[in-house]
Structures are given as structure tokens and as C-alpha cells.
Amino acid sequence: MNTMLSENAERRPSVLDNLQKQLDEAVLDMQLYGKALDVFEDDPATRGILHDHLLRTMGTPIVDKILFGLDKDNKLKNGMEFEDSEEQHVQLSTTERTFLAKDLPGQLSSKAQALVEALEGKRFDSFMDALRDTAEESGLLFKKLDERLEPLMLHSHRK
């Protein structure tokens, strides 16, 4: 038992580091695309469709990665066995996301549940707020798109 706990303690930082790297790239891309939603401010119908599309195509994988990563970290912290598998690449259903969110400890669980609800709510701004809250509660950094980084990202997307 002590061997498993020490192995889990050694694996936890790499789990969170990996999750942080995945979150950084995905969130910055999503913020960049979110800025483009402002162009459609005068057309509510198109704007609503784009909010829905952005959350479905980019928000869903982000939420799934966060929930898988936090679930794995929680299991490692509690000394439970956890298999490294490729199921992280499978898209979860709303029910599965809710189950994983409820399984997290304390305040993190309520923030993760709010994130799942925001994903289903189809509003980009509320989703980003819930994502920021969940990331901060879990100890992950939430990078904001700044004026220096935006032109670099636009340039790389053009290529």
C-alpha cells in the first residue's frame, strides 16, 4: 500500500503538468476564436449558432480533458488504482461529465458541475467564466490572451 501511495505521489505532478500544457494551448485558441464572435454582434441568429459551434467543437474537448485529468489526479491523491488508457480521447456524454464532476472533492466538484452546465448553456462568456473558476479552484493557471500573444497566434493560424 505504501509503495502504491509513493508511486501515485510521484505521478501526480506529471498528471497536472500535462493537463496544464493541454489547457494552455486549447484555452488560448478558444479565446482567439471567441474574439471573432464580436464581429457578429449585430446578427443574433448567426452569433448564437457560432457560440454553439465554438462550445461544441472546442469547449467539449477542453471540459473532457479537464475532467479526466482532475479525476485521475483525485484518484492518485486518494491512493486508488488508475489505468493509463486512451479513453481520454473519447468524447464524453453530458451524463458522464456530470458524474466525473460530482466525483471530485469539495468546492472543485461544484465548480466542475457549473462548468458542465455552462457547456450545455451555449453561452461562450459564461463558459469561459466557469472554465476559469474550475481551473483556479484546481490549482491550474488560466492564461489570458494578451495583445502580444494574439498577433503571434493569428500568424501561426494563417500558416
PDB file of C-alpha atoms in Angstrom:
ATOM      1  CA  MET A   1       0.000   0.000   0.000  1.00  0.00           C
ATOM      2  CA  ASN A   2       2.806   2.419   0.892  1.00  0.00           C
ATOM      3  CA  THR A   3       4.541   1.608  -2.396  1.00  0.00           C
ATOM      4  CA  MET A   4       1.400   2.448  -4.348  1.00  0.00           C
ATOM      5  CA  LEU A   5       0.949   5.730  -2.448  1.00  0.00           C
ATOM      6  CA  SER A   6       4.526   6.784  -3.127  1.00  0.00           C
ATOM      7  CA  GLU A   7       4.209   5.835  -6.799  1.00  0.00           C
ATOM      8  CA  ASN A   8       0.990   7.841  -7.016  1.00  0.00           C
ATOM      9  CA  ALA A   9       2.639  10.823  -5.297  1.00  0.00           C
ATOM     10  CA  GLU A  10       5.395  10.725  -7.914  1.00  0.00           C
ATOM     11  CA  ARG A  11       2.907  10.534 -10.801  1.00  0.00           C
ATOM     12  CA  ARG A  12       0.625  13.383  -9.640  1.00  0.00           C
ATOM     13  CA  PRO A  13       2.861  16.319 -10.686  1.00  0.00           C
ATOM     14  CA  SER A  14       3.267  14.920 -14.198  1.00  0.00           C
ATOM     15  CA  VAL A  15      -0.516  14.468 -14.491  1.00  0.00           C
ATOM     16  CA  LEU A  16      -1.144  18.098 -13.534  1.00  0.00           C
ATOM     17  CA  ASP A  17       1.729  19.389 -15.709  1.00  0.00           C
ATOM     18  CA  ASN A  18       0.373  17.514 -18.706  1.00  0.00           C
ATOM     19  CA  LEU A  19      -3.125  18.841 -18.037  1.00  0.00           C
ATOM     20  CA  GLN A  20      -1.771  22.389 -17.711  1.00  0.00           C
ATOM     21  CA  LYS A  21       0.001  22.164 -21.099  1.00  0.00           C
ATOM     22  CA  GLN A  22      -3.128  20.878 -22.807  1.00  0.00           C
ATOM     23  CA  LEU A  23      -5.265  23.530 -21.139  1.00  0.00           C
ATOM     24  CA  ASP A  24      -2.919  26.400 -22.052  1.00  0.00           C
ATOM     25  CA  GLU A  25      -2.958  25.734 -25.769  1.00  0.00           C
ATOM     26  CA  ALA A  26      -6.649  24.924 -26.034  1.00  0.00           C
ATOM     27  CA  VAL A  27      -7.827  27.882 -23.923  1.00  0.00           C
ATOM     28  CA  LEU A  28      -5.708  30.408 -25.820  1.00  0.00           C
ATOM     29  CA  ASP A  29      -7.065  29.113 -29.128  1.00  0.00           C
ATOM     30  CA  MET A  30     -10.596  29.278 -27.791  1.00  0.00           C
ATOM     31  CA  GLN A  31     -10.130  32.856 -26.577  1.00  0.00           C
ATOM     32  CA  LEU A  32      -8.821  33.819 -30.016  1.00  0.00           C
ATOM     33  CA  TYR A  33     -11.881  32.348 -31.716  1.00  0.00           C
ATOM     34  CA  GLY A  34     -14.090  33.912 -29.047  1.00  0.00           C
ATOM     35  CA  LYS A  35     -12.835  37.358 -30.012  1.00  0.00           C
ATOM     36  CA  ALA A  36     -14.102  36.694 -33.528  1.00  0.00           C
ATOM     37  CA  LEU A  37     -17.642  36.339 -32.140  1.00  0.00           C
ATOM     38  CA  ASP A  38     -17.678  40.113 -31.606  1.00  0.00           C
ATOM     39  CA  VAL A  39     -17.767  40.572 -35.389  1.00  0.00           C
ATOM     40  CA  PHE A  40     -21.266  39.048 -35.395  1.00  0.00           C
ATOM     41  CA  GLU A  41     -22.618  41.206 -32.585  1.00  0.00           C
ATOM     42  CA  ASP A  42     -25.314  42.732 -34.843  1.00  0.00           C
ATOM     43  CA  ASP A  43     -26.611  39.356 -36.044  1.00  0.00           C
ATOM     44  CA  PRO A  44     -28.019  37.446 -33.037  1.00  0.00           C
ATOM     45  CA  ALA A  45     -29.006  34.366 -35.033  1.00  0.00           C
ATOM     46  CA  THR A  46     -25.545  33.854 -36.511  1.00  0.00           C
ATOM     47  CA  ARG A  47     -23.889  34.735 -33.215  1.00  0.00           C
ATOM     48  CA  GLY A  48     -25.956  32.075 -31.390  1.00  0.00           C
ATOM     49  CA  ILE A  49     -25.041  29.432 -33.954  1.00  0.00           C
ATOM     50  CA  LEU A  50     -21.370  30.356 -33.652  1.00  0.00           C
ATOM     51  CA  HIS A  51     -21.490  30.236 -29.823  1.00  0.00           C
ATOM     52  CA  ASP A  52     -22.986  26.759 -30.040  1.00  0.00           C
ATOM     53  CA  HIS A  53     -20.446  25.611 -32.635  1.00  0.00           C
ATOM     54  CA  LEU A  54     -17.462  27.005 -30.718  1.00  0.00           C
ATOM     55  CA  LEU A  55     -18.523  25.319 -27.487  1.00  0.00           C
ATOM     56  CA  ARG A  56     -19.321  22.040 -29.203  1.00  0.00           C
ATOM     57  CA  THR A  57     -16.086  21.854 -31.212  1.00  0.00           C
ATOM     58  CA  MET A  58     -13.582  23.425 -28.803  1.00  0.00           C
ATOM     59  CA  GLY A  59     -15.279  23.601 -25.408  1.00  0.00           C
ATOM     60  CA  THR A  60     -16.294  19.962 -25.221  1.00  0.00           C
ATOM     61  CA  PRO A  61     -12.755  18.557 -25.627  1.00  0.00           C
ATOM     62  CA  ILE A  62     -11.423  21.077 -23.088  1.00  0.00           C
ATOM     63  CA  VAL A  63     -14.014  20.061 -20.494  1.00  0.00           C
ATOM     64  CA  ASP A  64     -13.372  16.375 -21.154  1.00  0.00           C
ATOM     65  CA  LYS A  65      -9.590  16.838 -20.735  1.00  0.00           C
ATOM     66  CA  ILE A  66     -10.034  18.784 -17.517  1.00  0.00           C
ATOM     67  CA  LEU A  67     -12.468  16.281 -16.032  1.00  0.00           C
ATOM     68  CA  PHE A  68     -10.298  13.282 -16.985  1.00  0.00           C
ATOM     69  CA  GLY A  69      -7.178  14.984 -15.644  1.00  0.00           C
ATOM     70  CA  LEU A  70      -8.769  16.082 -12.369  1.00  0.00           C
ATOM     71  CA  ASP A  71     -10.361  12.662 -11.885  1.00  0.00           C
ATOM     72  CA  LYS A  72      -7.008  10.979 -12.429  1.00  0.00           C
ATOM     73  CA  ASP A  73      -5.305  13.401 -10.016  1.00  0.00           C
ATOM     74  CA  ASN A  74      -8.015  12.817  -7.397  1.00  0.00           C
ATOM     75  CA  LYS A  75      -7.665   9.040  -7.682  1.00  0.00           C
ATOM     76  CA  LEU A  76      -3.886   9.253  -7.417  1.00  0.00           C
ATOM     77  CA  LYS A  77      -4.183  11.541  -4.383  1.00  0.00           C
ATOM     78  CA  ASN A  78      -6.537   9.081  -2.673  1.00  0.00           C
ATOM     79  CA  GLY A  79      -4.262   6.111  -3.374  1.00  0.00           C
ATOM     80  CA  MET A  80      -6.587   4.443  -5.834  1.00  0.00           C
ATOM     81  CA  GLU A  81      -5.503   2.366  -8.785  1.00  0.00           C
ATOM     82  CA  PHE A  82      -5.756   4.195 -12.075  1.00  0.00           C
ATOM     83  CA  GLU A  83      -5.122   2.793 -15.512  1.00  0.00           C
ATOM     84  CA  ASP A  84      -3.414   4.946 -18.092  1.00  0.00           C
ATOM     85  CA  SER A  85      -5.600   4.389 -21.097  1.00  0.00           C
ATOM     86  CA  GLU A  86      -6.566   6.048 -24.314  1.00  0.00           C
ATOM     87  CA  GLU A  87     -10.112   6.752 -23.115  1.00  0.00           C
ATOM     88  CA  GLN A  88      -9.092  10.404 -22.720  1.00  0.00           C
ATOM     89  CA  HIS A  89      -9.565  10.753 -26.472  1.00  0.00           C
ATOM     90  CA  VAL A  90     -13.181   9.599 -26.295  1.00  0.00           C
ATOM     91  CA  GLN A  91     -15.832  12.299 -26.139  1.00  0.00           C
ATOM     92  CA  LEU A  92     -17.947  12.040 -23.014  1.00  0.00           C
ATOM     93  CA  SER A  93     -21.700  12.407 -22.790  1.00  0.00           C
ATOM     94  CA  THR A  94     -23.267  15.069 -20.573  1.00  0.00           C
ATOM     95  CA  THR A  95     -24.174  12.368 -18.049  1.00  0.00           C
ATOM     96  CA  GLU A  96     -20.596  11.081 -17.917  1.00  0.00           C
ATOM     97  CA  ARG A  97     -19.241  14.630 -17.497  1.00  0.00           C
ATOM     98  CA  THR A  98     -21.691  15.283 -14.671  1.00  0.00           C
ATOM     99  CA  PHE A  99     -20.723  12.014 -12.968  1.00  0.00           C
ATOM    100  CA  LEU A 100     -16.998  12.851 -13.158  1.00  0.00           C
ATOM    101  CA  ALA A 101     -17.650  16.388 -11.874  1.00  0.00           C
ATOM    102  CA  LYS A 102     -19.690  15.103  -8.914  1.00  0.00           C
ATOM    103  CA  ASP A 103     -16.922  12.653  -8.067  1.00  0.00           C
ATOM    104  CA  LEU A 104     -14.390  15.448  -7.447  1.00  0.00           C
ATOM    105  CA  PRO A 105     -13.768  16.680  -3.899  1.00  0.00           C
ATOM    106  CA  GLY A 106     -15.478  19.642  -2.196  1.00  0.00           C
ATOM    107  CA  GLN A 107     -15.669  23.014  -3.890  1.00  0.00           C
ATOM    108  CA  LEU A 108     -13.946  21.677  -7.005  1.00  0.00           C
ATOM    109  CA  SER A 109     -16.944  19.432  -7.590  1.00  0.00           C
ATOM    110  CA  SER A 110     -19.411  22.326  -7.599  1.00  0.00           C
ATOM    111  CA  LYS A 111     -17.161  24.381  -9.916  1.00  0.00           C
ATOM    112  CA  ALA A 112     -16.776  21.439 -12.290  1.00  0.00           C
ATOM    113  CA  GLN A 113     -20.553  20.867 -12.287  1.00  0.00           C
ATOM    114  CA  ALA A 114     -21.058  24.551 -13.129  1.00  0.00           C
ATOM    115  CA  LEU A 115     -18.576  24.103 -15.991  1.00  0.00           C
ATOM    116  CA  VAL A 116     -20.565  21.178 -17.379  1.00  0.00           C
ATOM    117  CA  GLU A 117     -23.776  23.223 -17.118  1.00  0.00           C
ATOM    118  CA  ALA A 118     -22.120  26.209 -18.830  1.00  0.00           C
ATOM    119  CA  LEU A 119     -21.015  23.955 -21.679  1.00  0.00           C
ATOM    120  CA  GLU A 120     -24.618  22.901 -22.182  1.00  0.00           C
ATOM    121  CA  GLY A 121     -25.816  26.512 -21.791  1.00  0.00           C
ATOM    122  CA  LYS A 122     -24.370  27.512 -25.177  1.00  0.00           C
ATOM    123  CA  ARG A 123     -23.032  30.915 -23.995  1.00  0.00           C
ATOM    124  CA  PHE A 124     -19.333  31.462 -24.626  1.00  0.00           C
ATOM    125  CA  ASP A 125     -18.801  34.094 -21.913  1.00  0.00           C
ATOM    126  CA  SER A 126     -20.432  32.064 -19.148  1.00  0.00           C
ATOM    127  CA  PHE A 127     -18.471  29.006 -20.261  1.00  0.00           C
ATOM    128  CA  MET A 128     -15.159  30.879 -20.082  1.00  0.00           C
ATOM    129  CA  ASP A 129     -16.027  32.199 -16.609  1.00  0.00           C
ATOM    130  CA  ALA A 130     -16.862  28.680 -15.392  1.00  0.00           C
ATOM    131  CA  LEU A 131     -13.698  27.323 -17.002  1.00  0.00           C
ATOM    132  CA  ARG A 132     -11.593  29.989 -15.274  1.00  0.00           C
ATOM    133  CA  ASP A 133     -13.241  29.238 -11.909  1.00  0.00           C
ATOM    134  CA  THR A 134     -12.672  25.488 -12.275  1.00  0.00           C
ATOM    135  CA  ALA A 135      -9.061  25.912 -13.352  1.00  0.00           C
ATOM    136  CA  GLU A 136      -8.291  28.269 -10.474  1.00  0.00           C
ATOM    137  CA  GLU A 137     -10.015  26.015  -7.928  1.00  0.00           C
ATOM    138  CA  SER A 138      -7.973  23.037  -9.120  1.00  0.00           C
ATOM    139  CA  GLY A 139      -4.697  24.955  -8.939  1.00  0.00           C
ATOM    140  CA  LEU A 140      -4.233  25.227 -12.690  1.00  0.00           C
ATOM    141  CA  LEU A 141      -3.290  28.510 -14.329  1.00  0.00           C
ATOM    142  CA  PHE A 142      -5.709  30.134 -16.721  1.00  0.00           C
ATOM    143  CA  LYS A 143      -3.786  32.022 -19.384  1.00  0.00           C
ATOM    144  CA  LYS A 144      -5.423  35.114 -20.802  1.00  0.00           C
ATOM    145  CA  LEU A 145      -4.929  36.102 -24.387  1.00  0.00           C
ATOM    146  CA  ASP A 146      -2.919  39.315 -24.358  1.00  0.00           C
ATOM    147  CA  GLU A 147      -2.056  41.883 -27.027  1.00  0.00           C
ATOM    148  CA  ARG A 148       1.456  40.495 -27.563  1.00  0.00           C
ATOM    149  CA  LEU A 149       0.367  36.902 -27.971  1.00  0.00           C
ATOM    150  CA  GLU A 150      -2.647  37.493 -30.226  1.00  0.00           C
ATOM    151  CA  PRO A 151      -0.711  38.552 -33.378  1.00  0.00           C
ATOM    152  CA  LEU A 152       1.639  35.580 -32.978  1.00  0.00           C
ATOM    153  CA  MET A 153      -1.266  33.179 -32.743  1.00  0.00           C
ATOM    154  CA  LEU A 154      -3.021  34.767 -35.716  1.00  0.00           C
ATOM    155  CA  HIS A 155       0.153  34.431 -37.743  1.00  0.00           C
ATOM    156  CA  SER A 156       0.550  30.764 -36.823  1.00  0.00           C
ATOM    157  CA  HIS A 157      -3.109  30.067 -37.687  1.00  0.00           C
ATOM    158  CA  ARG A 158      -2.681  31.679 -41.094  1.00  0.00           C
ATOM    159  CA  LYS A 159       0.162  29.288 -41.873  1.00  0.00           C
TER     160      LYS A 159
END
